[in-house]
XYZ file of C-alpha atoms in Angstrom:
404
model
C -60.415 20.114 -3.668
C -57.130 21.208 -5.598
C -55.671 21.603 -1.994
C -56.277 18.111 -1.156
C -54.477 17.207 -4.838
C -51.902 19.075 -4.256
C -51.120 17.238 -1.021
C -51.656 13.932 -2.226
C -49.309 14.822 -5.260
C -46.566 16.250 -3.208
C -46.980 13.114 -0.941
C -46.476 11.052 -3.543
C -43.562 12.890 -4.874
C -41.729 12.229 -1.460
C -42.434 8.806 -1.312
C -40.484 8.951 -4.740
C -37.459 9.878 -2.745
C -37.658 7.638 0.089
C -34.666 5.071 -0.389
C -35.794 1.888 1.062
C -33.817 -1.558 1.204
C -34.097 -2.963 -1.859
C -30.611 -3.607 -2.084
C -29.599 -4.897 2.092
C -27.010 -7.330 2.305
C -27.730 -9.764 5.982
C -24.043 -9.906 7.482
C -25.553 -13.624 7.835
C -25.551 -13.662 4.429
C -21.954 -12.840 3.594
C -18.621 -14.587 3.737
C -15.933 -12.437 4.433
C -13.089 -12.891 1.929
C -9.774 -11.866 3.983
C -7.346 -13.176 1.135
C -7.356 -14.719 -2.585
C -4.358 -17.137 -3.439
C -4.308 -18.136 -7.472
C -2.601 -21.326 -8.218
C -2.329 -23.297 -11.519
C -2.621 -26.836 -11.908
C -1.515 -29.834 -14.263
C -4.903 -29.089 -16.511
C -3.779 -25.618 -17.135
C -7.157 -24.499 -15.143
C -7.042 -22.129 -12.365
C -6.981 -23.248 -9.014
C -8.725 -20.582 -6.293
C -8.020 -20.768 -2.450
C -10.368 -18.305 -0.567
C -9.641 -17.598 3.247
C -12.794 -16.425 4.742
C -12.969 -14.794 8.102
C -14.847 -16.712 11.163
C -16.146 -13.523 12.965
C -17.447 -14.947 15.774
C -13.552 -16.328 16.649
C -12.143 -13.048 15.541
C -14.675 -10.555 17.717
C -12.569 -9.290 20.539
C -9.152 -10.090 19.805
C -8.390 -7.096 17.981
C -9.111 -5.000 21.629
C -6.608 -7.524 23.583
C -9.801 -9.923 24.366
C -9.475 -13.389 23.733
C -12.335 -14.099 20.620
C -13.441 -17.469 19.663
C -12.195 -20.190 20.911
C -11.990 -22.129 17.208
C -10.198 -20.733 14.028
C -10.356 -17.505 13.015
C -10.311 -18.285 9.451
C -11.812 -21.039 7.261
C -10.273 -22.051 3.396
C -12.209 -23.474 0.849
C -10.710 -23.817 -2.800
C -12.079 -24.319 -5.953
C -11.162 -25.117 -9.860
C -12.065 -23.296 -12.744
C -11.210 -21.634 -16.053
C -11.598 -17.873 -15.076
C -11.584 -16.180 -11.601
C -15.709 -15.413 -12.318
C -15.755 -18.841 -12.658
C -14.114 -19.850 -9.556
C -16.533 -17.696 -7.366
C -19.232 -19.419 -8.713
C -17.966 -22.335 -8.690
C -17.765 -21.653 -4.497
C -21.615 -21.491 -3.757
C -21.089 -25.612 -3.599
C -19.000 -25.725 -0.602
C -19.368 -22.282 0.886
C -23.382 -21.400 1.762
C -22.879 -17.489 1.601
C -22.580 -14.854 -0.184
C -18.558 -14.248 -1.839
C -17.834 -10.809 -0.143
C -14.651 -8.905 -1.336
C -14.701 -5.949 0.162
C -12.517 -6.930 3.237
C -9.893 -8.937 0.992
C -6.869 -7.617 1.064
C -4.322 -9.854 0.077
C -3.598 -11.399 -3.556
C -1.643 -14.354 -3.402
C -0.075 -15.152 -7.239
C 1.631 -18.555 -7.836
C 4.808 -18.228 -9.304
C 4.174 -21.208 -11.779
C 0.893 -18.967 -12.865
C 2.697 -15.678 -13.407
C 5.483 -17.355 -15.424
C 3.204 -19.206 -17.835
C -0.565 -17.167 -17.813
C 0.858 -13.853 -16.745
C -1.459 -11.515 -13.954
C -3.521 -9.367 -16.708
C -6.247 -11.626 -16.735
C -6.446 -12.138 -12.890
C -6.364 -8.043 -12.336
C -8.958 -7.781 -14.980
C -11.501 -10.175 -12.922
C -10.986 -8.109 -9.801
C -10.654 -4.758 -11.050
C -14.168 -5.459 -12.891
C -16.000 -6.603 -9.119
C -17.452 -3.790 -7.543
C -16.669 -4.885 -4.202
C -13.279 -5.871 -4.669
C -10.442 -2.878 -3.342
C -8.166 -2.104 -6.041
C -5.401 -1.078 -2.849
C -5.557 -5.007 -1.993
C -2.048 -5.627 -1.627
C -0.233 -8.364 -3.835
C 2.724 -10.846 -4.111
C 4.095 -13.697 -5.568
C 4.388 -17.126 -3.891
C 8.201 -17.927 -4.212
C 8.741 -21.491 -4.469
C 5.462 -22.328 -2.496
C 1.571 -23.093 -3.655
C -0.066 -19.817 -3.162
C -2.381 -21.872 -1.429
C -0.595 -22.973 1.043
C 0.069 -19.446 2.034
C -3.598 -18.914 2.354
C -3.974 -22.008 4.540
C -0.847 -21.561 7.163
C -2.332 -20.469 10.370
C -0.036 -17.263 11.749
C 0.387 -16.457 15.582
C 0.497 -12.972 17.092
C -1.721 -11.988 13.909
C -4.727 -13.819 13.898
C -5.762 -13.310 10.382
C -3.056 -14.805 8.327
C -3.658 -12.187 5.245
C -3.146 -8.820 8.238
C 0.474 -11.357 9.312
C 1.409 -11.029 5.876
C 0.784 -7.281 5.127
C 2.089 -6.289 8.465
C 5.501 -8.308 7.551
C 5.681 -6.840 4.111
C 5.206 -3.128 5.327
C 7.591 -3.434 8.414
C 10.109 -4.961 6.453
C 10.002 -2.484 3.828
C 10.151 0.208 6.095
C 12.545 -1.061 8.162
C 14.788 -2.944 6.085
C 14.135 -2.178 2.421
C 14.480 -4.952 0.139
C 11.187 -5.456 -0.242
C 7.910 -3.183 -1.349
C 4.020 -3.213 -0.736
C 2.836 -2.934 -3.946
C -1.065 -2.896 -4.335
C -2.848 -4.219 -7.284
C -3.204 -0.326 -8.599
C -0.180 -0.361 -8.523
C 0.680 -3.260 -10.883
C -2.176 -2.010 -13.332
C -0.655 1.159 -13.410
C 2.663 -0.123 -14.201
C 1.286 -3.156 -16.888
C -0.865 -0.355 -18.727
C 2.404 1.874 -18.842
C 5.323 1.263 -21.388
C 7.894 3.253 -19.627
C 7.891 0.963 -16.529
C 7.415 -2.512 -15.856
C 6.030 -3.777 -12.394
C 8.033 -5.322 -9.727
C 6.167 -7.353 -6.566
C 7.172 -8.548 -3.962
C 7.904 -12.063 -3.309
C 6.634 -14.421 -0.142
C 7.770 -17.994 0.668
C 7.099 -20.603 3.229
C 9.211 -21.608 5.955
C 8.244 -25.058 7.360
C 6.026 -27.501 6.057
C 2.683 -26.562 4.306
C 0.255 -29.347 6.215
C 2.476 -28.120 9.610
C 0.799 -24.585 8.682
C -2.545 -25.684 8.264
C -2.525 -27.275 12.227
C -3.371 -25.077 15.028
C -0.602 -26.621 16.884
C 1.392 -24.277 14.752
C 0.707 -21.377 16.077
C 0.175 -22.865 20.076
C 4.426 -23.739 19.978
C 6.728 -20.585 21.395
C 8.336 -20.990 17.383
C 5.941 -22.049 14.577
C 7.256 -24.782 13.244
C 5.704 -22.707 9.559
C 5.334 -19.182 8.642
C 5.378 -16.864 5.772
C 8.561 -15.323 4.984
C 9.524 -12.324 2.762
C 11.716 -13.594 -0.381
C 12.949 -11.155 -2.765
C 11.369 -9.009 -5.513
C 10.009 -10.256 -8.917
C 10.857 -9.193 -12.050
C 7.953 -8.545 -14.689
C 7.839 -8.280 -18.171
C 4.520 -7.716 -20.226
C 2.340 -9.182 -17.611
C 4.769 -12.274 -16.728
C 7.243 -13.101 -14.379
C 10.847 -13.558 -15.918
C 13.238 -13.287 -13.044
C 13.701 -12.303 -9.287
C 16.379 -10.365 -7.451
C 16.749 -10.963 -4.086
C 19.732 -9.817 -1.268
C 21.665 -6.497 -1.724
C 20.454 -6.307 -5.763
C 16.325 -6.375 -4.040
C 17.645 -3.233 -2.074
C 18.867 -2.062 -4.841
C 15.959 -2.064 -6.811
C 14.194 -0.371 -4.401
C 17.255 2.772 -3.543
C 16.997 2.967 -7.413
C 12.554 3.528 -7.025
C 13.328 5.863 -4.362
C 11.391 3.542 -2.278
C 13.903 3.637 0.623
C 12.597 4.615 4.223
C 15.138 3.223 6.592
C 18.195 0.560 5.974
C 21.721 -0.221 7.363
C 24.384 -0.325 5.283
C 27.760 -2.566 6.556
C 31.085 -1.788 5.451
C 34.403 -3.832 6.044
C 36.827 -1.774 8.318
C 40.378 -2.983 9.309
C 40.490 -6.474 8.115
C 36.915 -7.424 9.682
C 33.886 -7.937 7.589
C 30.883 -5.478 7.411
C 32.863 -3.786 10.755
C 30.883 -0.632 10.306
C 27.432 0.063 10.076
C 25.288 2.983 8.709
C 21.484 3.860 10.140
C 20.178 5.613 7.171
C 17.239 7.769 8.391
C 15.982 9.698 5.479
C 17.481 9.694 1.036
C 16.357 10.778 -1.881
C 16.676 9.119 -5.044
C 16.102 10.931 -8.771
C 16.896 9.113 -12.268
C 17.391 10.793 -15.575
C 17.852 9.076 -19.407
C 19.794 10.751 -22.277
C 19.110 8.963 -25.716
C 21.368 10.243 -28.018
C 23.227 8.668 -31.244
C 21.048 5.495 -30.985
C 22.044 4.788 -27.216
C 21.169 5.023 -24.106
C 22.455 6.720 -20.752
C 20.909 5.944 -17.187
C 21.589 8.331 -14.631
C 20.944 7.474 -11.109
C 21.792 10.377 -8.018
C 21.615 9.268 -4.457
C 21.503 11.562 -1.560
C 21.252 10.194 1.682
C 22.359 10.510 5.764
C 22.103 9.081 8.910
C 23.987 8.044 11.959
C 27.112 5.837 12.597
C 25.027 2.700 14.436
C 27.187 -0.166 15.572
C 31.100 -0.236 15.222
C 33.162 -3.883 15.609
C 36.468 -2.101 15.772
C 38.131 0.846 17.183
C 37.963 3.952 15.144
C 38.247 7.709 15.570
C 35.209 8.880 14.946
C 35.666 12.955 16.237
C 38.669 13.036 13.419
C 36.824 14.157 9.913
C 39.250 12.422 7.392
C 38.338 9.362 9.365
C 34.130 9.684 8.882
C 35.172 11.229 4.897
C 36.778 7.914 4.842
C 33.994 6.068 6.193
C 30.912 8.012 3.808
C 33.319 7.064 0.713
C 32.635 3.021 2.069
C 29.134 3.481 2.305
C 28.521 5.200 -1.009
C 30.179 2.867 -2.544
C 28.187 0.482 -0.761
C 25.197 1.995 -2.054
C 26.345 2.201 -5.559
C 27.260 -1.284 -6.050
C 23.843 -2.814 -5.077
C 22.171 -0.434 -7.200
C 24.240 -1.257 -10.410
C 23.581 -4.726 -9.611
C 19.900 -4.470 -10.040
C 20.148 -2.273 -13.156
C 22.368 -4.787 -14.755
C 19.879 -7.941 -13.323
C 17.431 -5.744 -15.145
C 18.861 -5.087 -18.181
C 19.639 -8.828 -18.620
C 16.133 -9.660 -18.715
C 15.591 -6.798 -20.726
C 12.514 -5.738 -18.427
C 13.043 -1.800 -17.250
C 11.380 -2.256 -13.663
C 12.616 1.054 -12.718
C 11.008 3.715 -14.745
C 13.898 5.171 -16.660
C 11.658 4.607 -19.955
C 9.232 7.251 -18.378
C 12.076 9.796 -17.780
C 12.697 9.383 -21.954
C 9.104 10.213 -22.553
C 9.316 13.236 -20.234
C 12.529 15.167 -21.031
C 12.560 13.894 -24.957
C 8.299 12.871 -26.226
C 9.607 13.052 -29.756
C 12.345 10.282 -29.460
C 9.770 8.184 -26.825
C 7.155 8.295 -29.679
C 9.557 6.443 -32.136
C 11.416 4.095 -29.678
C 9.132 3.236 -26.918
C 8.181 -0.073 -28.471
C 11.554 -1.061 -28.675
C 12.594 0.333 -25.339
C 13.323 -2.449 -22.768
C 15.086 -4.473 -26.368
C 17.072 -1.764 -28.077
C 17.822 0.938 -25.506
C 17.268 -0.372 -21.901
C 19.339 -3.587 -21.870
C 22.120 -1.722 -23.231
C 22.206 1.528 -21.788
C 25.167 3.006 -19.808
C 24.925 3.589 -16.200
C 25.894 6.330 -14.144
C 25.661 5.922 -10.684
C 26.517 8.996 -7.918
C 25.668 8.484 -4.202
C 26.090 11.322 -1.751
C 26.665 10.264 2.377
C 26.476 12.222 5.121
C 26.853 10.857 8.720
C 24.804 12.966 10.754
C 25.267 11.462 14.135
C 27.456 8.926 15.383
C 24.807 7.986 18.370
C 25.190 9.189 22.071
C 29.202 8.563 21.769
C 31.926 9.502 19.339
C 35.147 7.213 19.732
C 34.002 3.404 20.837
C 35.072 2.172 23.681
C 36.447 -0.711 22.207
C 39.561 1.950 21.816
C 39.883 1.672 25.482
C 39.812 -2.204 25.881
C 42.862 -3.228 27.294
């Protein structure tokens, strides 16, 4: 008899354990969320544009197969006074389930980070427990964020991967731009020594062109979304953008660099020379002393000689010293043009407060509150850039030297 207890006790202590599906979610059930684009509108309310994923028109595509034959995306929007409210707000035009864990992309108005600010948006979806806080985000730049959401993209079939894909290659391949993710920002809002600095996106074309699938059936989309400089935060809201050779930079100064050219004039003809740089290294440094600041920037880079417009002799060393001198200074210049956009919106985007607050914690303590006022916007700045050409490609002298 206790045998037959024990069994029915141990029995019933396993079915303890068993898991079961209390909590299943039906993929019929769910709409995918791709992308969330945040615009504001004349009532001051929030205005929500989701872009949901069409599975059934995606399924395939990915492996070179052709899909669906319809969109692969739907967008629904809705209006309300908080993002919470906004999802609920959806259940009365979309019939699933909201379903963030395959979004992405953030898509901030520029009108709504100027006047609200991001805090309270990155508080909504850094709350959501299916929401990835490595979604990547930007600013629309001059544009509705919605109708970024909305324009159809070839090549990439989910607009929100076309816009990703653009921001990382260009980064990595150009480097006036950056991939932040929405860590990223919270890292830098909840940090005094740093303020954060997105990327910006615009819209080439016409926004109801976008929404057509004609769009993206023409050899040249008649719309698509662009990268458009860098914006400049302050406190949680926008207060200025860089854009150009002061965007670049921004991002030499972050150490953010992977790959760039850099054109220098050579002989009378405009940006005659240009540098490949392949790999650089980037380290910044404050001094606070007698109630001012100093920010130090050092720049080491190299990389090869890539395209020459006029004859030069590359195998004589005076001649590529010459050259390394034009690039550094290059270099220099765009980086003390982003300090000084910087410091004239007194917003330190860089991070030079959080070299203070490493190499002097006793001076941080009393002036970090008056950093980016006092300190930052008139510091000193002390630029050195190192160049080495490592390669001038699979010939020295051009033969442009031989043209007759």
């Amino acid at each position: 008899m206790k045998r037959r207890i024990g069994i029915f006790l141990m029995v019933c202590l396993q079915l303890l354990l068993l898991t079961g599906c209390w909590s299943k979610k039906e993929l019929n059930d769910l709409a995918l969320v791709s992308a969330v684009g945040l615009d504001l509108n004349k009532q001051g309310k929030y205005v929500g544009t989701f872009q949901f994923v069409n599975p059934g028109n995606v399924a395939g595509s990915f492996q070179g197969g052709g899909g669906g034959q319809g969109n692969a995306v739907s967008v629904y929007s809705a209006t309300g006074d908080n993002i919470d409210e906004i999802s609920r707000r959806m259940s009365t035009k979309v019939s699933r389930n909201l379903y963030y864990a395959h979004a992405n992309l953030v898509v901030i108005s520029e009108k709504l980070a100027k006047k609200k600010g991001v805090l309270p948006i990155l508080d909504a979806f850094d709350r959501d427990a299916t929401f990835r806080n490595t979604a990547t985000v930007v600013i629309a730049h001059n544009a509705k964020a919605a109708d970024l959401i909305k324009t159809l993209t070839a090549i990439d079939k989910l607009p929100a991967n076309k816009v990703i894909k653009l921001l990382r290659f260009s980064e990595r391949v150009w480097g006036a731009s950056l991939n932040i993710m929405m860590i990223d920002v919270i890292k830098d809002l909840t940090n005094d020594g740093k303020q954060p600095l997105i990327s910006g996106f615009n819209l080439k074309g016409s926004s109801s062109t976008g929404e057509k699938v004609s769009n993206i059936m023409q050899s040249t989309p008649q719309a698509a979304p662009v990268v458009d400089g860098l914006a400049l935060f302050k406190h949680g809201k926008l207060v200025g953008w860089i854009d150009g050779g002061k965007a670049r930079g921004a991002v030499w100064t972050l150490n953010k660099i992977k790959k760039t050219e850099i054109n220098i004039n050579k002989k009378g003809r405009k940006e005659a020379i240009a540098f490949e740089v392949i790999r650089q290294n980037t380290s910044i440094s404050t001094l606070v002393k007698n109630g001012g600041a100093q920010l130090n920037v050092r720049v080491e880079t190299e990389g090869n000689i890539g395209e020459t417009k006029v004859p030069v002799n590359l195998k004589d060393p005076h001649v590529i010293a010459a050259l390394q001198k034009g690039f550094e200074k290059q270099v220099e210049s765009e980086i003390k043009a982003a300090i000084k956009e910087a410091q004239a919106k007194k917003t330190d985007i860089f991070g030079f407060g959080d070299a203070v607050h490493r190499s002097q914690p006793e001076t941080w303590k009393r002036i970090s509150k008056n950093w980016d006022e006092d300190y930052f916007s008139k510091a000193n700045v002390k630029v050195k850039v190192d160049v080495f050409v490592r390669r001038t490609g699979l010939r020295n002298n051009s033969f442009l030297s031989e043209v007759k």
